[in-house]
Short mmCIF file of C-alpha atoms and ligand atoms in Angstrom, two decimals:
data_model
loop_
_atom_site.label_atom_id
_atom_site.label_comp_id
_atom_site.label_asym_id
_atom_site.label_seq_id
_atom_site.Cartn_x
_atom_site.Cartn_y
_atom_site.Cartn_z
CA UNK A 38 28.13 -37.95 14.97
CA UNK A 39 25.01 -37.56 17.06
CA UNK A 40 21.58 -36.70 15.71
CA UNK A 41 18.21 -35.80 17.08
CA UNK A 42 15.33 -38.00 16.13
CA UNK A 43 11.90 -36.54 16.70
CA UNK A 44 8.37 -37.87 16.50
CA UNK A 45 6.12 -34.85 16.21
CA UNK A 46 2.43 -34.34 16.79
CA UNK A 47 2.27 -33.78 20.56
CA UNK A 48 1.37 -30.29 21.78
CA UNK A 49 4.07 -29.12 24.22
CA UNK A 50 2.50 -28.50 27.61
CA UNK A 51 3.97 -27.49 30.98
CA UNK A 52 6.61 -25.33 32.58
CA UNK A 53 10.25 -25.00 31.61
CA UNK A 54 13.09 -23.37 33.53
CA UNK A 55 15.22 -21.03 31.39
CA UNK A 56 19.00 -21.05 31.87
CA UNK A 57 21.41 -18.13 32.11
CA UNK A 58 22.06 -16.11 28.94
CA UNK A 59 24.91 -17.67 26.94
CA UNK A 60 25.83 -14.45 25.17
CA UNK A 61 25.98 -12.48 28.41
CA UNK A 62 27.96 -15.24 30.10
CA UNK A 63 30.60 -15.38 27.35
CA UNK A 64 31.39 -11.68 27.75
CA UNK A 65 31.17 -11.72 31.55
CA UNK A 66 33.64 -14.62 31.77
CA UNK A 67 36.10 -12.62 29.67
CA UNK A 68 35.53 -9.50 31.79
CA UNK A 69 36.09 -11.55 34.97
CA UNK A 70 39.82 -11.84 34.22
CA UNK A 71 40.16 -8.04 34.53
CA UNK A 72 40.47 -8.16 38.31
CA UNK A 73 43.19 -9.89 40.30
CA UNK A 74 40.63 -10.83 42.95
CA UNK A 75 38.30 -13.83 42.76
CA UNK A 76 34.96 -13.43 41.03
CA UNK A 77 32.08 -15.88 41.52
CA UNK A 78 29.72 -16.10 38.56
CA UNK A 79 26.33 -17.74 39.03
CA UNK A 80 23.51 -18.83 36.72
CA UNK A 81 26.07 -19.87 34.12
CA UNK A 82 24.41 -21.94 31.37
CA UNK A 83 25.91 -25.44 31.11
CA UNK A 84 26.55 -25.38 27.35
CA UNK A 85 29.56 -26.18 25.16
CA UNK A 86 30.40 -22.57 24.21
CA UNK A 87 30.87 -21.75 27.89
CA UNK A 88 33.25 -24.67 28.36
CA UNK A 89 35.35 -23.46 25.42
CA UNK A 90 35.48 -19.94 26.87
CA UNK A 91 36.57 -21.32 30.24
CA UNK A 92 39.30 -23.30 28.47
CA UNK A 93 40.48 -20.17 26.66
CA UNK A 94 40.63 -18.30 29.97
CA UNK A 95 42.44 -21.17 31.66
CA UNK A 96 44.79 -21.33 28.65
CA UNK A 97 46.19 -17.85 29.34
CA UNK A 98 46.85 -18.81 32.96
CA UNK A 99 43.77 -17.53 34.81
CA UNK A 100 42.54 -19.78 37.61
CA UNK A 101 39.19 -21.33 36.74
CA UNK A 102 37.36 -23.31 39.41
CA UNK A 103 34.05 -24.84 38.43
CA UNK A 104 32.02 -24.84 41.68
CA UNK A 105 29.15 -26.78 40.12
CA UNK A 106 27.34 -26.91 36.74
CA UNK A 107 26.10 -23.34 37.04
CA UNK A 108 28.77 -21.59 39.08
CA UNK A 109 32.41 -20.80 38.44
CA UNK A 110 35.14 -18.92 40.29
CA UNK A 111 37.70 -17.03 38.21
CA UNK A 112 40.89 -15.39 39.36
CA UNK A 113 42.85 -13.35 36.82
CA UNK A 114 45.93 -12.72 38.99
CA UNK A 115 47.71 -15.80 37.63
CA UNK A 116 47.56 -14.77 33.94
CA UNK A 117 50.91 -15.16 32.18
CA UNK A 118 49.96 -15.12 28.51
CA UNK A 119 48.09 -12.51 26.42
CA UNK A 120 47.63 -14.67 23.36
CA UNK A 121 44.37 -16.41 22.30
CA UNK A 122 44.95 -19.07 19.65
CA UNK A 123 42.89 -19.64 16.49
CA UNK A 124 41.60 -22.97 17.88
CA UNK A 125 39.46 -21.08 20.38
CA UNK A 126 38.33 -18.37 17.99
CA UNK A 127 37.37 -21.05 15.45
CA UNK A 128 35.16 -22.75 18.03
CA UNK A 129 33.65 -19.59 19.51
CA UNK A 130 34.02 -16.14 17.98
CA UNK A 131 33.20 -14.62 21.36
CA UNK A 132 36.69 -15.50 22.63
CA UNK A 133 37.56 -12.19 20.95
CA UNK A 134 36.12 -10.55 24.07
CA UNK A 135 39.47 -11.39 25.66
CA UNK A 136 40.94 -8.74 23.36
CA UNK A 137 39.11 -5.91 25.14
CA UNK A 138 39.60 -7.50 28.57
CA UNK A 139 43.37 -8.11 28.21
CA UNK A 140 44.01 -4.78 26.47
CA UNK A 141 42.15 -2.91 29.22
CA UNK A 142 43.95 -4.73 32.02
CA UNK A 143 47.47 -5.26 30.68
CA UNK A 144 47.72 -2.94 27.65
CA UNK A 145 48.44 -5.90 25.38
CA UNK A 146 46.47 -8.65 23.66
CA UNK A 147 46.93 -10.98 20.72
CA UNK A 148 43.87 -12.76 19.44
CA UNK A 149 43.52 -14.79 16.26
CA UNK A 150 41.38 -12.97 13.71
CA UNK A 151 37.92 -14.56 13.55
CA UNK A 152 36.79 -15.57 10.08
CA UNK A 153 33.25 -15.52 8.78
CA UNK A 154 30.74 -18.09 9.90
CA UNK A 155 27.58 -19.80 8.75
CA UNK A 156 25.40 -16.74 9.19
CA UNK A 157 27.58 -14.21 7.37
CA UNK A 158 30.97 -12.56 6.87
CA UNK A 159 30.98 -10.77 10.26
CA UNK A 160 33.61 -7.99 10.13
CA UNK A 161 35.14 -6.65 13.36
CA UNK A 162 36.19 -3.22 12.09
CA UNK A 163 34.12 -1.45 14.77
CA UNK A 164 35.92 -3.28 17.59
CA UNK A 165 39.27 -2.21 16.14
CA UNK A 166 38.05 1.35 15.54
CA UNK A 167 37.15 1.55 19.24
CA UNK A 168 40.49 0.20 20.48
CA UNK A 169 42.36 2.62 18.20
CA UNK A 170 40.23 5.53 19.45
CA UNK A 171 41.33 4.61 22.99
CA UNK A 172 44.94 5.04 21.82
CA UNK A 173 45.89 1.42 21.17
CA UNK A 174 48.04 0.44 18.24
CA UNK A 175 46.20 -2.33 16.45
CA UNK A 176 47.79 -4.43 13.71
CA UNK A 177 46.80 -7.55 11.87
CA UNK A 178 49.86 -9.83 11.69
CA UNK A 179 49.96 -13.44 10.53
CA UNK A 180 46.22 -13.89 11.02
CA UNK A 181 46.28 -12.29 14.46
CA UNK A 182 45.01 -9.03 15.87
CA UNK A 183 47.77 -7.50 17.96
CA UNK A 184 46.60 -4.61 20.13
CA UNK A 185 48.99 -2.67 22.35
CA UNK A 186 49.09 0.49 24.37
CA UNK A 187 51.11 1.69 27.32
CA UNK A 188 48.43 4.22 28.14
CA UNK A 189 44.78 3.83 27.09
CA UNK A 190 42.98 7.17 27.20
CA UNK A 191 39.25 7.93 27.35
CA UNK A 192 37.75 9.07 24.06
CA UNK A 193 34.55 10.16 22.33
CA UNK A 194 33.54 7.50 19.86
CA UNK A 195 30.65 7.05 17.41
CA UNK A 196 30.08 3.51 16.11
CA UNK A 197 29.18 3.35 12.39
CA UNK A 198 27.21 0.14 12.94
CA UNK A 199 25.20 -0.92 15.98
CA UNK A 200 27.24 -3.90 17.17
CA UNK A 201 26.77 -5.96 20.33
CA UNK A 202 30.31 -7.33 20.13
CA UNK A 203 32.02 -4.00 19.50
CA UNK A 204 30.02 -2.25 22.22
CA UNK A 205 31.03 -4.88 24.80
CA UNK A 206 34.64 -5.26 23.69
CA UNK A 207 35.39 -1.53 23.67
CA UNK A 208 33.46 -1.02 26.93
CA UNK A 209 35.76 -3.54 28.63
CA UNK A 210 38.93 -1.85 27.40
CA UNK A 211 37.59 1.62 28.31
CA UNK A 212 36.69 0.45 31.83
CA UNK A 213 40.38 0.67 32.75
CA UNK A 214 41.45 3.54 30.44
CA UNK A 215 42.50 6.89 31.81
CA UNK A 216 39.57 9.36 31.90
CA UNK A 217 36.11 9.47 30.36
CA UNK A 218 34.98 7.49 27.31
CA UNK A 219 31.69 8.34 25.61
CA UNK A 220 30.46 5.69 23.16
CA UNK A 221 27.56 6.66 20.88
CA UNK A 222 25.31 4.51 18.70
CA UNK A 223 25.92 1.50 20.92
CA UNK A 224 23.96 -1.75 21.11
CA UNK A 225 21.19 -1.84 23.75
CA UNK A 226 20.74 -5.62 24.06
CA UNK A 227 20.00 -6.97 27.56
CA UNK A 228 23.37 -8.71 27.61
CA UNK A 229 25.19 -5.41 26.97
CA UNK A 230 23.47 -4.11 30.11
CA UNK A 231 24.36 -7.30 31.99
CA UNK A 232 28.05 -6.98 31.12
CA UNK A 233 28.02 -3.31 32.21
CA UNK A 234 26.31 -4.31 35.48
CA UNK A 235 28.90 -7.01 36.05
CA UNK A 236 31.78 -4.61 35.37
CA UNK A 237 30.22 -2.11 37.79
CA UNK A 238 29.94 -4.88 40.37
CA UNK A 239 33.73 -5.33 40.21
CA UNK A 240 34.32 -1.59 40.53
CA UNK A 241 33.99 -0.11 37.03
CA UNK A 242 32.14 3.17 36.50
CA UNK A 243 29.80 2.67 33.53
CA UNK A 244 26.57 4.62 32.98
CA UNK A 245 23.94 4.52 30.26
CA UNK A 246 24.08 0.84 29.22
CA UNK A 247 20.70 0.04 27.66
CA UNK A 248 20.53 3.48 25.95
CA UNK A 249 22.27 4.72 22.77
CA UNK A 250 25.09 6.36 24.72
CA UNK A 251 27.38 4.69 27.25
CA UNK A 252 29.70 6.76 29.44
CA UNK A 253 32.64 5.06 31.07
CA UNK A 254 34.93 6.68 33.59
CA UNK A 255 38.08 4.54 33.68
CA UNK A 256 39.29 3.11 36.99
CA UNK A 257 42.77 1.91 37.99
CA UNK A 258 41.83 -1.47 39.38
CA UNK A 259 38.86 -3.78 39.79
CA UNK A 260 37.87 -6.02 42.66
CA UNK A 261 36.05 -9.22 43.65
CA UNK A 262 32.33 -9.77 43.35
CA UNK A 263 29.57 -12.36 43.14
CA UNK A 264 27.34 -11.97 40.13
CA UNK A 265 24.35 -13.82 38.69
CA UNK A 266 23.81 -13.81 34.91
CA UNK A 267 20.46 -12.76 33.40
CA UNK A 268 18.12 -15.39 31.91
CA UNK A 269 18.53 -16.27 28.24
CA UNK A 270 15.92 -14.40 26.24
CA UNK A 271 16.65 -16.45 23.10
CA UNK A 272 16.28 -19.81 24.85
CA UNK A 273 13.02 -18.52 26.35
CA UNK A 274 11.79 -17.30 22.97
CA UNK A 275 12.64 -20.65 21.40
CA UNK A 276 10.41 -22.51 23.87
CA UNK A 277 7.67 -19.90 23.39
CA UNK A 278 7.67 -20.58 19.65
CA UNK A 279 7.76 -24.33 20.37
CA UNK A 280 4.46 -23.82 22.19
CA UNK A 281 3.09 -21.82 19.25
CA UNK A 282 3.91 -24.32 16.50
CA UNK A 283 2.79 -27.41 18.44
CA UNK A 284 -0.50 -25.74 19.52
CA UNK A 285 0.68 -26.09 23.07
CA UNK A 286 0.58 -24.32 26.42
CA UNK A 287 4.03 -23.56 27.81
CA UNK A 288 5.16 -21.33 30.66
CA UNK A 289 8.81 -20.23 30.56
CA UNK A 290 10.11 -19.72 34.10
CA UNK A 291 12.99 -17.54 35.36
CA UNK A 292 12.74 -14.94 32.58
CA UNK A 293 12.66 -11.14 32.45
CA UNK A 294 9.44 -10.55 30.46
CA UNK A 295 10.57 -7.05 29.39
CA UNK A 296 13.45 -8.64 27.41
CA UNK A 297 10.88 -10.68 25.50
CA UNK A 298 8.69 -7.78 24.34
CA UNK A 299 9.44 -8.12 20.60
CA UNK A 300 8.95 -11.89 20.69
CA UNK A 301 5.72 -11.58 22.69
CA UNK A 302 4.40 -8.98 20.26
CA UNK A 303 4.97 -11.28 17.26
CA UNK A 304 3.43 -14.26 19.06
CA UNK A 305 0.37 -12.06 19.61
CA UNK A 306 0.30 -11.11 15.94
CA UNK A 307 0.23 -14.74 14.86
CA UNK A 308 -2.66 -15.54 17.19
CA UNK A 309 -1.16 -16.83 20.46
CA UNK A 310 -2.51 -15.92 23.88
CA UNK A 311 0.14 -14.58 26.22
CA UNK A 312 0.08 -14.20 29.99
CA UNK A 313 2.90 -12.27 31.66
CA UNK A 314 3.95 -12.77 35.27
CA UNK A 315 6.80 -11.20 37.29
CA UNK A 316 9.39 -13.70 36.10
CA UNK A 317 7.46 -16.02 33.81
CA UNK A 318 5.52 -15.90 30.54
CA UNK A 319 2.81 -18.33 29.42
CA UNK A 320 2.11 -18.95 25.73
CA UNK A 321 -1.07 -20.72 24.67
CA UNK A 322 -1.74 -21.56 21.02
CA UNK A 323 -5.07 -22.87 19.79
CA UNK A 324 -5.95 -23.50 16.19
CA UNK A 325 -3.98 -22.42 13.13
CA UNK A 326 -1.42 -19.60 13.42
CA UNK A 327 -1.85 -16.39 11.38
CA UNK A 328 0.60 -14.88 8.89
CA UNK A 329 2.56 -11.70 9.64
CA UNK A 330 5.49 -9.52 8.55
CA UNK A 331 8.70 -9.42 10.54
CA UNK A 332 12.00 -7.59 10.21
CA UNK A 333 15.03 -8.33 12.38
CA UNK A 334 16.57 -5.29 14.07
CA UNK A 335 18.93 -4.45 16.92
CA UNK A 336 17.26 -4.53 20.38
CA UNK A 337 14.53 -3.57 21.19
CA UNK A 338 13.57 -4.71 17.68
CA UNK A 339 12.84 -8.31 16.79
CA UNK A 340 16.09 -10.32 17.36
CA UNK A 341 17.92 -11.94 14.47
CA UNK A 342 18.57 -14.88 16.81
CA UNK A 343 14.79 -15.48 16.88
CA UNK A 344 14.38 -15.31 13.10
CA UNK A 345 14.45 -19.06 12.33
CA UNK A 346 11.99 -19.81 15.15
CA UNK A 347 9.38 -17.41 13.75
CA UNK A 348 10.22 -18.69 10.25
CA UNK A 349 9.07 -22.17 11.28
CA UNK A 350 5.85 -20.77 12.75
CA UNK A 351 5.09 -18.71 9.64
CA UNK A 352 5.70 -21.69 7.37
CA UNK A 353 2.70 -23.30 9.14
CA UNK A 354 0.57 -20.14 9.41
CA UNK A 355 -2.49 -19.33 7.31
CA UNK A 356 -1.63 -16.90 4.50
CA UNK A 357 1.50 -15.23 3.13
CA UNK A 358 4.19 -13.91 5.45
CA UNK A 359 7.44 -12.06 4.85
CA UNK A 360 10.67 -12.05 6.83
CA UNK A 361 13.32 -9.40 6.29
CA UNK A 362 16.73 -10.20 7.77
CA UNK A 363 18.59 -6.93 8.28
CA UNK A 364 21.48 -8.00 10.55
CA UNK A 365 23.22 -11.00 8.93
CA UNK A 366 23.26 -11.74 5.21
CA UNK A 367 23.24 -15.52 5.35
CA UNK A 368 20.59 -16.48 7.81
CA UNK A 369 18.06 -18.18 5.55
CA UNK A 370 19.84 -21.52 5.06
CA UNK A 371 17.36 -23.29 7.32
CA UNK A 372 14.57 -22.39 4.89
CA UNK A 373 16.00 -24.89 2.38
CA UNK A 374 15.73 -27.56 5.07
CA UNK A 375 12.16 -26.47 5.88
CA UNK A 376 11.32 -26.67 2.17
CA UNK A 377 12.42 -30.32 2.33
CA UNK A 378 9.75 -30.76 5.00
CA UNK A 379 7.13 -29.27 2.69
CA UNK A 380 7.31 -25.53 3.43
CA UNK A 381 6.66 -23.15 0.52
CA UNK A 382 9.24 -20.38 0.54
CA UNK A 383 10.85 -17.93 -1.88
CA UNK A 384 14.00 -16.09 -0.87
CA UNK A 385 15.09 -12.90 -2.63
CA UNK A 386 18.11 -11.12 -1.18
CA UNK A 387 17.47 -10.48 2.48
CA UNK A 388 13.76 -11.24 2.38
CA UNK A 389 11.78 -14.43 2.38
CA UNK A 390 8.16 -14.84 1.32
CA UNK A 391 6.45 -17.75 2.99
CA UNK A 392 3.15 -19.35 1.94
CA UNK A 393 1.97 -21.22 5.02
CA UNK A 394 1.18 -24.91 4.65
CA UNK A 395 -1.16 -26.99 6.85
CA UNK A 396 1.58 -29.37 7.95
CA UNK A 397 5.18 -30.47 7.45
CA UNK A 398 6.23 -34.00 6.62
CA UNK A 399 9.09 -35.61 8.50
CA UNK A 400 12.41 -36.23 6.74
CA UNK A 401 16.16 -36.05 7.32
CA UNK A 402 17.54 -32.51 7.63
CA UNK A 403 20.66 -30.72 8.89
CA UNK A 404 21.10 -27.95 11.45
CA UNK A 405 22.92 -25.12 9.61
CA UNK A 406 23.76 -23.17 12.80
CA UNK A 407 22.79 -22.87 16.45
CA UNK A 408 19.46 -21.01 16.37
CA UNK A 409 18.34 -22.49 13.05
CA UNK A 410 19.10 -25.94 14.46
CA UNK A 411 16.84 -25.34 17.45
CA UNK A 412 14.13 -23.98 15.14
CA UNK A 413 14.27 -27.11 12.97
CA UNK A 414 13.77 -29.26 16.08
CA UNK A 415 10.61 -27.26 16.75
CA UNK A 416 9.54 -27.90 13.16
CA UNK A 417 10.09 -31.62 13.81
CA UNK A 418 7.89 -31.44 16.90
CA UNK A 419 5.10 -29.96 14.78
CA UNK A 420 5.37 -32.75 12.18
CA UNK A 421 3.27 -35.90 12.18
CA UNK A 422 6.05 -38.24 11.14
CA UNK A 423 9.66 -38.75 12.17
CA UNK A 424 12.32 -36.07 11.62
CA UNK A 425 16.04 -36.78 11.86
CA UNK A 426 18.32 -33.80 12.43
CA UNK A 427 22.05 -33.96 11.66
CA UNK A 428 24.80 -31.62 12.90
CA UNK A 429 23.20 -31.13 16.31
CA UNK A 430 26.51 -30.10 17.87
CA UNK A 431 25.51 -26.55 16.85
CA UNK A 432 22.46 -26.78 19.11
CA UNK A 433 24.45 -28.14 22.03
CA UNK A 434 26.72 -25.09 21.84
CA UNK A 435 23.97 -22.88 23.14
CA UNK A 436 20.99 -24.76 24.60
CA UNK A 437 21.32 -26.45 27.99
CA UNK A 438 19.65 -29.88 28.20
CA UNK A 439 17.63 -29.04 25.10
CA UNK A 440 16.10 -32.43 24.47
CA UNK A 441 15.49 -33.06 28.20
CA UNK A 442 13.59 -29.77 28.49
CA UNK A 443 11.52 -30.56 25.38
CA UNK A 444 10.79 -34.04 26.71
CA UNK A 445 9.63 -32.58 30.04
CA UNK A 446 6.99 -30.70 28.03
CA UNK A 447 5.83 -33.87 26.26
CA UNK A 448 8.03 -33.65 23.15
CA UNK A 449 9.19 -36.99 21.75
CA UNK A 450 12.86 -36.40 20.96
CA UNK A 451 15.99 -38.45 21.50
CA UNK A 452 19.68 -37.99 20.91
CA UNK A 453 21.04 -40.92 18.93
CA UNK A 454 24.46 -41.90 17.60
CA UNK A 455 23.77 -44.58 14.97
CA UNK A 456 21.32 -45.79 12.32
CA UNK A 457 20.52 -48.68 14.65
CA UNK A 458 19.39 -46.29 17.37
CA UNK A 459 17.27 -44.38 14.84
CA UNK A 460 15.54 -47.62 13.81
CA UNK A 461 15.00 -48.53 17.46
CA UNK A 462 13.38 -45.13 18.06
CA UNK A 463 11.12 -45.53 15.02
CA UNK A 464 10.02 -48.99 16.19
CA UNK A 465 9.35 -47.62 19.67
CA UNK A 466 7.24 -44.65 18.58
CA UNK A 467 5.39 -46.63 15.94
C1 UD1 B 627 25.93 -10.96 18.80
C2 UD1 B 627 25.41 -12.29 19.28
C3 UD1 B 627 24.65 -12.99 18.16
C4 UD1 B 627 23.57 -12.08 17.61
C5 UD1 B 627 24.13 -10.72 17.24
C6 UD1 B 627 23.05 -9.72 16.83
C7 UD1 B 627 27.05 -12.90 20.92
C8 UD1 B 627 28.16 -13.81 21.30
N1 UD1 B 627 26.53 -13.07 19.70
O1 UD1 B 627 26.84 -11.22 17.75
O2 UD1 B 627 24.09 -14.18 18.69
O3 UD1 B 627 23.01 -12.68 16.47
O4 UD1 B 627 24.84 -10.15 18.35
O5 UD1 B 627 22.14 -9.55 17.85
O6 UD1 B 627 26.62 -12.08 21.69
N2 UD1 B 627 29.32 -5.51 12.29
C9 UD1 B 627 30.20 -4.76 11.54
N3 UD1 B 627 31.40 -4.44 12.09
C10 UD1 B 627 31.78 -4.83 13.34
C11 UD1 B 627 30.87 -5.58 14.10
C12 UD1 B 627 29.64 -5.91 13.55
O7 UD1 B 627 29.91 -4.38 10.40
O8 UD1 B 627 32.89 -4.49 13.77
C13 UD1 B 627 27.99 -5.86 11.73
C14 UD1 B 627 27.75 -7.37 11.62
O9 UD1 B 627 28.29 -7.88 10.41
C15 UD1 B 627 26.26 -7.44 11.68
C16 UD1 B 627 25.88 -6.30 12.65
O10 UD1 B 627 27.01 -5.43 12.66
O11 UD1 B 627 25.70 -7.15 10.42
C17 UD1 B 627 25.58 -6.74 14.05
O12 UD1 B 627 26.61 -7.58 14.54
P1 UD1 B 627 26.97 -7.65 16.08
O13 UD1 B 627 25.91 -6.97 16.87
O14 UD1 B 627 28.38 -7.23 16.27
O15 UD1 B 627 26.89 -9.21 16.36
P2 UD1 B 627 27.84 -10.08 17.27
O16 UD1 B 627 28.27 -9.30 18.46
O17 UD1 B 627 28.87 -10.72 16.42
#
């Protein structure tokens, strides 16, 4: 098993190029199978979750041609199978997007039921409610969701919960249903808009993505296109907080600053200076960070995927901060790891009270999930000593060349695979 070993203490300084948005890419790859013509997708992040999704798509018979690290061609005309096995769902929940895509295109899909995961129980009732509203028969059989319909019809649907996944999944199925679908109380995340834009680029008729109401007029067939995925707002935010906690000066390149509004606002609150450009944002941190209050909310609120990163910053900030996690019930596990580094934290239900400390001390910790793992690396970079992070495969699922990008900013971090390599690193960094 690989680990990261980090020697903290250097401020991160410089420019870093942000990759394409993983969460947009996962859904767009699924949607790409909905046409029988070839789709070229660009700005694909080169991360493990994307490779698994491409395998799942290839597994049902679609033609997948990797042009280079960031571009792929997909042709859905060769699909022969409508069944996504548990192996894929276990590795990436987002393979359930093939449910909406296959149901919309062929009127049939079988996808293993996703279980819970490290950040919570994660029901999918709203996805199923949407498919049923479109006229599909949906059953759970032997651990699988089986959705079928010989005629999907447009519908008027109100989601009980604002869900990114349900909004995207039902939008895909409705794109090829007969007539008009109106979906209310939908998610407004940038990647929901990106998926709608992609579907429109292949001939769908979707209006309103990015607002509370999406209107979809179903079309009979979809066609080829070339599409470039939006930049990853969470990867960008992670590097912005890395600048904050290391008292650095980092410019994230290839971003859409508007998507980063909530993150920028919190960085301001804790005392960072921010400069916004057309497609870049610079974060400068001098002196000790300040405490604040933060509550995670659906977009445009502060993202739950940025909660651990701000948690690390607040654990080093002057004064008492609170974090309220309102999206997932189990997203505070990383705080136990931070406490092992010296942070002072009390968790009660879905809120955490954090008394900022002057500094962390390096130790051995584990990444509990993707975003928390990245946040703990940032904590390591802000620590004087050496931090060893286990279970880094979570981080590699969603961050392209994470350690290389941190190193290019002056971070001292290496990926190692044995105790011997750890000792070698420690000897080298002194
Ligand atoms: C997506 C993101 C994830 C992010 C999350 C919230 C992807 C691949 N993942 O996850 O990184 O943290 O949005 O921004 O894009 N819910 C229900 N019933 C449902 C669906 C969801 O009750 O049918 C609840 C969830 O338990 C959660 C809330 O709704 O409390 C939001 O979840 P949702 O927006 O669906 O998250 P995901 O799409 O799974």
